[in-house]
Coordinates of C-alpha atoms and ligand atoms in Angstrom, one line a residue:
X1 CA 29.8 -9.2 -4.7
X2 CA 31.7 -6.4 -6.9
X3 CA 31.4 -3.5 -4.4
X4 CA 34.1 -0.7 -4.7
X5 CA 34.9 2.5 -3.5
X6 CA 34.2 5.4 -5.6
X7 CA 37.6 6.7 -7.7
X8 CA 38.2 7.6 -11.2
X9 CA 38.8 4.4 -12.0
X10 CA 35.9 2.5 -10.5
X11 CA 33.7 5.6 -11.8
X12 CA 34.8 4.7 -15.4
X13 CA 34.9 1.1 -15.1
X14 CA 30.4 1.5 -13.7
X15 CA 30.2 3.7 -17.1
X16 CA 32.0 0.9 -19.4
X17 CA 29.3 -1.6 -17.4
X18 CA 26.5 0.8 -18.2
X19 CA 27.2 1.0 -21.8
X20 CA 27.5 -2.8 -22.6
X21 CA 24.0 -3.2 -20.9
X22 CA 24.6 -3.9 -17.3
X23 CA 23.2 -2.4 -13.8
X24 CA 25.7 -0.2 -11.5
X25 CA 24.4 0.6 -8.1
X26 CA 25.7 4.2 -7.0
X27 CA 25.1 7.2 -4.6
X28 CA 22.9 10.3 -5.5
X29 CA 22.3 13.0 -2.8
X30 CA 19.1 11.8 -2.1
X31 CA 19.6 7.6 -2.0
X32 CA 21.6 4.9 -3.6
X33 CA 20.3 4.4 -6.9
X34 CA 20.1 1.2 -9.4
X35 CA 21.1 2.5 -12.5
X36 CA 21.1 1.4 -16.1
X37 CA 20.9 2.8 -19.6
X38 CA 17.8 4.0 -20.2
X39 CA 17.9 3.6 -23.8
X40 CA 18.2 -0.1 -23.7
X41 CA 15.3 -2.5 -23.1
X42 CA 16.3 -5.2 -22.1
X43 CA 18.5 -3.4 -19.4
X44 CA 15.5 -1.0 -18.0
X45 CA 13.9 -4.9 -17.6
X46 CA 16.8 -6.1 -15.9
X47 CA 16.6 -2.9 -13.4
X48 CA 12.3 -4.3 -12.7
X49 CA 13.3 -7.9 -11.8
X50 CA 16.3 -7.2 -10.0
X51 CA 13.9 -4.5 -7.3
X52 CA 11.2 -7.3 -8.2
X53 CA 9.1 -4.1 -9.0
X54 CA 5.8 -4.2 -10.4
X55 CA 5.8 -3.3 -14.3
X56 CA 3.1 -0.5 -13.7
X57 CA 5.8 2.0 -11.6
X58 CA 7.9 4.0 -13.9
X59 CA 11.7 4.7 -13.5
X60 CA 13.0 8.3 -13.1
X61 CA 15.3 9.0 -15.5
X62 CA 18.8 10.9 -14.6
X63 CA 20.7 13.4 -17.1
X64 CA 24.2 15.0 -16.3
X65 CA 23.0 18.4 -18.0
X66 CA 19.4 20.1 -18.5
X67 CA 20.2 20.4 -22.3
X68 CA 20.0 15.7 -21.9
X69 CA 16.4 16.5 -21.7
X70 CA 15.1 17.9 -25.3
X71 CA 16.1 14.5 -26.8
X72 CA 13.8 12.7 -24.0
X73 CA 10.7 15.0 -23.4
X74 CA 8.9 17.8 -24.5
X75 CA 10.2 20.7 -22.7
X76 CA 8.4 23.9 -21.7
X77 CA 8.7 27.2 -19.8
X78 CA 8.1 25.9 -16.1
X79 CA 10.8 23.2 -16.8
X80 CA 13.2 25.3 -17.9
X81 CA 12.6 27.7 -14.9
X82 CA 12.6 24.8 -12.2
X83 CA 15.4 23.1 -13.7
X84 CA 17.1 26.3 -13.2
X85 CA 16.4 26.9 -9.9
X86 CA 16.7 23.6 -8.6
X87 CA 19.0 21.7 -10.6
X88 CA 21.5 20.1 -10.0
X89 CA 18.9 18.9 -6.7
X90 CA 16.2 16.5 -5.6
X91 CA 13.8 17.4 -7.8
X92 CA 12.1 15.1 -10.7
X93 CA 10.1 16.4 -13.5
X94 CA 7.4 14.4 -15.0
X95 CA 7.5 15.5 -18.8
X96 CA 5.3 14.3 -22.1
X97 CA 8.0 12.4 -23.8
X98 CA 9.2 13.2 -27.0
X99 CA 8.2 11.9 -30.3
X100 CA 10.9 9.6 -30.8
X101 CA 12.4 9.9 -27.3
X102 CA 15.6 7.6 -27.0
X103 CA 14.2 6.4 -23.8
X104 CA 13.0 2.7 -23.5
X105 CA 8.9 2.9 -23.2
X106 CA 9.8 0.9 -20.3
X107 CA 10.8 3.3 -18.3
X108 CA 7.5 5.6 -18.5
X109 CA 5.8 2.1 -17.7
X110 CA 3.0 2.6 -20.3
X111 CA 2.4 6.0 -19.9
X112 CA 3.1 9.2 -22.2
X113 CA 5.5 10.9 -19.7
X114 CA 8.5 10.2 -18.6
X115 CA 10.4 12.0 -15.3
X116 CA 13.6 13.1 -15.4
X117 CA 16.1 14.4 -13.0
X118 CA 19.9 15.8 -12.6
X119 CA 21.1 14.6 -9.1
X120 CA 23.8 16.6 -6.8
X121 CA 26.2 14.1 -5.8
X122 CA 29.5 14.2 -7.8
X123 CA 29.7 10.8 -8.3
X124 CA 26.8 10.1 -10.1
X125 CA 27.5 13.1 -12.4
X126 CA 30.8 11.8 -13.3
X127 CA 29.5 8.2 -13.8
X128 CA 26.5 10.0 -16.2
X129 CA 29.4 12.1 -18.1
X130 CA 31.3 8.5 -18.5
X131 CA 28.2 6.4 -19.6
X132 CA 26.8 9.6 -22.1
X133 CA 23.5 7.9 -21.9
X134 CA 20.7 8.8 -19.8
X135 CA 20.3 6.4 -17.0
X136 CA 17.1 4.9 -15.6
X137 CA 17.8 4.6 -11.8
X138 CA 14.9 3.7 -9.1
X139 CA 16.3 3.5 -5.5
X140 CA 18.8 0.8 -5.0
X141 CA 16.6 -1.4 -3.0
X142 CA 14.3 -4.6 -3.2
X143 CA 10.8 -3.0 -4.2
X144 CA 8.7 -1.7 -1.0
X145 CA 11.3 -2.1 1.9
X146 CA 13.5 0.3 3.4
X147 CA 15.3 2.8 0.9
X148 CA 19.4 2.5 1.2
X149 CA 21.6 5.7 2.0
X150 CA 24.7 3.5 2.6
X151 CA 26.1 1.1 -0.1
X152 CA 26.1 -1.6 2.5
X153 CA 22.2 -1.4 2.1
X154 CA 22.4 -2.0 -1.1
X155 CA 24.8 -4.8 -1.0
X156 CA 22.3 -6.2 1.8
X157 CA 19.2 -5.6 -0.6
X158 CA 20.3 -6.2 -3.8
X159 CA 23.8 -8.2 -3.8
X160 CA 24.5 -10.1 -6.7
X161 CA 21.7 -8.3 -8.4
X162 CA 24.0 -5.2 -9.3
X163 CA 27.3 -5.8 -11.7
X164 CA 28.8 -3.0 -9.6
X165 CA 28.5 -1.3 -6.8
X166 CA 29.7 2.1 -6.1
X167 CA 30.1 3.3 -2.3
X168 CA 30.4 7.1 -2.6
X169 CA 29.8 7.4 1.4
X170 CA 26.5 8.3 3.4
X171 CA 23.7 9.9 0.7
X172 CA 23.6 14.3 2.5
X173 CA 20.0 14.8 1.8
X174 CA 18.5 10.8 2.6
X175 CA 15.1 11.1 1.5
X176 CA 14.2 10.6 -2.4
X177 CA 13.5 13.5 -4.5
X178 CA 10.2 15.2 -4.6
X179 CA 8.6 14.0 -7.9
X180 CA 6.8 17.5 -9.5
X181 CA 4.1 16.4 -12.7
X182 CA 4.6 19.2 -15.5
X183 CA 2.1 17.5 -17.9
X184 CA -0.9 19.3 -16.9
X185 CA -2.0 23.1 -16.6
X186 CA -1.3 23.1 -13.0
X187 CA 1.6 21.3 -11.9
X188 CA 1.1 18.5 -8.8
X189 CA 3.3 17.3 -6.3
X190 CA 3.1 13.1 -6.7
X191 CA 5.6 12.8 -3.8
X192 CA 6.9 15.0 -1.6
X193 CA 11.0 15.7 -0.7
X194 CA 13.0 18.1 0.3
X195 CA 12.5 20.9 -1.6
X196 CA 8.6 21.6 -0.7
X197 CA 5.4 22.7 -2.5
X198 CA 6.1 26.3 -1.2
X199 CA 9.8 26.5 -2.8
X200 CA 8.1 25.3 -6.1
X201 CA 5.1 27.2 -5.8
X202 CA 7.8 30.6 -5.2
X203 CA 9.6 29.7 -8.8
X204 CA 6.1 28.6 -10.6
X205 CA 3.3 29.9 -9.2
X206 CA 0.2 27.9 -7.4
X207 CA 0.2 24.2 -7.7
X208 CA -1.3 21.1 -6.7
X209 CA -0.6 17.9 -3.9
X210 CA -1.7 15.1 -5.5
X211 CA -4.8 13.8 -2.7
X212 CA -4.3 10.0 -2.0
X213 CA -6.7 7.9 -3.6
X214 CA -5.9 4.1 -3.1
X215 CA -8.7 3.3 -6.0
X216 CA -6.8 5.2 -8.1
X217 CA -2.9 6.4 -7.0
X218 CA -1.9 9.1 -9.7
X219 CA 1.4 8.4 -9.0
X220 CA 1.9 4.8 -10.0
X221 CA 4.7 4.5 -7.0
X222 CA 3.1 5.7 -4.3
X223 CA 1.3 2.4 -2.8
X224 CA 0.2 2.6 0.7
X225 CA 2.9 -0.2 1.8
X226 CA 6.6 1.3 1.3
X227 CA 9.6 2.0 2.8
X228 CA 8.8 -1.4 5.0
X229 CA 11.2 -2.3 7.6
X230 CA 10.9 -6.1 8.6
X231 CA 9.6 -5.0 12.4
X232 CA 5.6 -3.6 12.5
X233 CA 6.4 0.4 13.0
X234 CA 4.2 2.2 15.3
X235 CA 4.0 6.5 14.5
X236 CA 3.5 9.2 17.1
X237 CA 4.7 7.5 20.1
X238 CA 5.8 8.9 23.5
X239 CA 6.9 5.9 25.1
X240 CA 8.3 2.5 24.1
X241 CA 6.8 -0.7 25.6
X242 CA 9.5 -3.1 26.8
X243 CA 11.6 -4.4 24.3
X244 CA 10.3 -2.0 21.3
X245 CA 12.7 0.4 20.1
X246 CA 11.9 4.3 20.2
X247 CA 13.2 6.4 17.1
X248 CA 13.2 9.6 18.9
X249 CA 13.3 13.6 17.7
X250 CA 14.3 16.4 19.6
X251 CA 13.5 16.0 23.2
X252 CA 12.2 12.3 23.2
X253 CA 13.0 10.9 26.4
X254 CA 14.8 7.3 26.3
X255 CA 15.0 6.7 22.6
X256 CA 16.8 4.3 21.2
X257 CA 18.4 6.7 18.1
X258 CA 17.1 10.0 17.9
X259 CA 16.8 11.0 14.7
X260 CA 17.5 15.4 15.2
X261 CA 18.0 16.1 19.3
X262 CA 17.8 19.4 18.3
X263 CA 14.8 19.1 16.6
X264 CA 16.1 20.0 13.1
X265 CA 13.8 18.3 10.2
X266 CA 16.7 18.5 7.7
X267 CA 18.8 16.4 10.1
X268 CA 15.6 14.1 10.4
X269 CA 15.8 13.5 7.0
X270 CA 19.0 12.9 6.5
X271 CA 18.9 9.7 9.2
X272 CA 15.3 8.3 8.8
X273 CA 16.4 5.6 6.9
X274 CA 19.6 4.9 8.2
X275 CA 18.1 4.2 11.6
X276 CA 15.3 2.6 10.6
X277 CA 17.6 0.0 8.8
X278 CA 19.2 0.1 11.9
X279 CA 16.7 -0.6 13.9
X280 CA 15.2 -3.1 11.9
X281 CA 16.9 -5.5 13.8
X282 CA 13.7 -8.6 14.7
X283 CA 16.0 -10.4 17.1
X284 CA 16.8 -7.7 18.9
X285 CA 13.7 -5.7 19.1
X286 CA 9.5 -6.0 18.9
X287 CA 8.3 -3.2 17.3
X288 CA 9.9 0.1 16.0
X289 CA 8.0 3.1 17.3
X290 CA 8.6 6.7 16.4
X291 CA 7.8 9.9 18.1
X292 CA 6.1 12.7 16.6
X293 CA 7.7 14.7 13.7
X294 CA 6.2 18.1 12.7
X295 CA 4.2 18.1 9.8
X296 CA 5.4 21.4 8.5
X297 CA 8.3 22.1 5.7
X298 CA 10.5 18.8 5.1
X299 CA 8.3 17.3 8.1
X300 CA 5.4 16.5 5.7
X301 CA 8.2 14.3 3.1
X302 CA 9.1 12.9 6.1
X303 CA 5.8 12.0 7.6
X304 CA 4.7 10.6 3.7
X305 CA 7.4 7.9 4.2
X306 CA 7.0 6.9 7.8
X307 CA 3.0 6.5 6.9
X308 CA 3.8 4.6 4.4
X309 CA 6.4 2.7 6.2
X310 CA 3.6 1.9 9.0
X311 CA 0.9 1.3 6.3
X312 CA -0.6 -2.4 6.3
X313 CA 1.2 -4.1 4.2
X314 CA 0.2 -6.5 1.2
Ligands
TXA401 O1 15.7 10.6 -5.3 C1 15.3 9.8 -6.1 O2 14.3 10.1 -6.9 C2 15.9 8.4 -6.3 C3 17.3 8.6 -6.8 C4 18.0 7.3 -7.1 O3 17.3 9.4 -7.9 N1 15.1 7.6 -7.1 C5 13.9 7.1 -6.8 O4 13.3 6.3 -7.7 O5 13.4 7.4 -5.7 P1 12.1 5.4 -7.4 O6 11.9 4.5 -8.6 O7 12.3 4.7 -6.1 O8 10.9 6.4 -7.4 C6 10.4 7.0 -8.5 C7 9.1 7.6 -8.3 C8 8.0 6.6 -8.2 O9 7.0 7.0 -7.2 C9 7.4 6.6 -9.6 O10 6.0 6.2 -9.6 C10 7.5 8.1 -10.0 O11 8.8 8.4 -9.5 N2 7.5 8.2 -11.5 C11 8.5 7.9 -12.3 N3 8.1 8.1 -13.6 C12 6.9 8.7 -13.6 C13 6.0 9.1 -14.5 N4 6.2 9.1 -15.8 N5 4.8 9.6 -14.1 C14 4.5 9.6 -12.8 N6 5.3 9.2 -11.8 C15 6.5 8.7 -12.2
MG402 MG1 12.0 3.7 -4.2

């Protein structure tokens, strides 16, 4: 397994793989993600079997600059003002693509959009500035399971999968971005991150939470089942029967890990999937249950994934 610290030189010998066609697993603020050049076919198919992802879920594209984005999609005034505001950030845009868009039809999975995003983690801007193509990159992690913020996830999820693996450290934010859909009148929220519907709704006006409807997700990726440990996960849990483990926050008596002891969601965030992966551990423990988190703010990205997480699975 070809996993290597990140450097200038392991930077520019991912952007000399992703040229040439190949798939270089590296760190984003949010998670690790599984990157390839979005301009080339056969590579954005590479990226589907290696996640064994279903062909209907679309691939977020990631630029190193706003101004990557007229080439791709059709760009318009609340783009340019959230791009501005939260860019470089956890934030993907779902655009019309472009007549002519560079962008393998792959990636938009069928669809006329395609979502783009500029992530704040310094590696993966200097690996973009290297490659100078815009790179398709879902999370770094077998399709539906746990999502990685450590390259040892990745190496435990993917391995040989990935030509190269890049460990930049622990991911600061740990939660994917919030995906934002620009390609109707009112914008909609098909998942939610960090940066809420109220801190979007302050830069563009009122918008829209996309409501679940399994008949019909509008967000191909959001299936119930995600984000699946191994071990069944229990949610809003005070206690932990013998030999479960208890994924505490704030004052959660006995827990296992605690995800914020001082209550702080943002902390939350940034562990929930460490400690899941770490407590997805089936000869060790029964169950993982999790105490309540509040569904305000960052709470409600965090409650999305660990319903999805507990959902029944497929
Ligand atoms: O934080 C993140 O967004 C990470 C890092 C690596 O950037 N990436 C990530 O990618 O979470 P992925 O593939 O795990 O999730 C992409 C989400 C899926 O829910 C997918 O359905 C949605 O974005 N998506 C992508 N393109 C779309 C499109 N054209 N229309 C609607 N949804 C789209
Ligand atoms: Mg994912």
């Amino acid at each position: 397994m070809n996993i290597r610290p990140a450097t200038a030189e392991s930077i520019a010998e991912g952007a000399k793989i992703l040229r040439a066609g190949g798939l270089v697993a590296f760190p984003t603020e949010t998670v690790y993600g599984l990157g390839g050049d979005a301009t080339q076919g056969k590579t954005v198919a590479r990226i589907f079997e290696a996640k064994g992802r279903p062909a209907f879920n679309p691939l977020i594209v990631h630029v190193a600059d706003i101004s990557w984005v007229a080439d791709l999609a059709e760009t318009e005034g609340r783009f340019e003002k959230l791009a501005r505001a939260f860019w470089p950030g956890p934030l993907t845009l779902v655009l019309r693509r472009r007549a002519g868009c560079p962008a393998s039809e792959l990636v938009s999975a069928g669809l006329d959009s395609i979502a783009v995003r500029m992530p704040n983690h310094p590696v993966a801007l200097e690996l973009l500035r290297g490659a100078q193509r815009p790179l398709a990159a879902p999370s770094a992690n077998a399709s539906g399971t746990v999502s990685p913020t450590l390259a040892a996830h990745v190496a435990t999820s993917l391995g040989d999968k990935v030509d190269l693996i890049i460990d930049g450290g622990p991911c600061p934010v740990g939660l994917e971005s919030a995906v934002l859909d620009l390609t109707q009148s009112t914008a909609m929220i098909l998942r939610s991150g960090v940066i809420t519907a109220e801190d979007i709704a302050r830069v563009i006006g009122p918008i829209d939470i996309a409501r679940e409807d399994p008949a019909a997700p509008k967000s191909p990726g959001q299936l119930a089942s995600h984000y699946a440990p191994s071990l069944p996960i229990r949610l809003n849990a005070t206690i932990a029967a013998a030999g479960e483990a208890l994924l505490g926050f704030g004052a959660t008596a006995r827990a296992t890990l605690n995800l914020s002891p001082g209550g702080d969601l943002k902390e939350a965030a940034v562990n929930l999937f460490a400690m899941m992966h770490a407590l997805d551990e089936p000869q060790k423990f029964t169950a993982i249950v999790v105490a309540p988190i509040p569904a305000t703010g960052i709470g409600i990205a965090i409650n999305d994934r660990l319903e999805r997480a507990a959902a029944p699975r497929v």
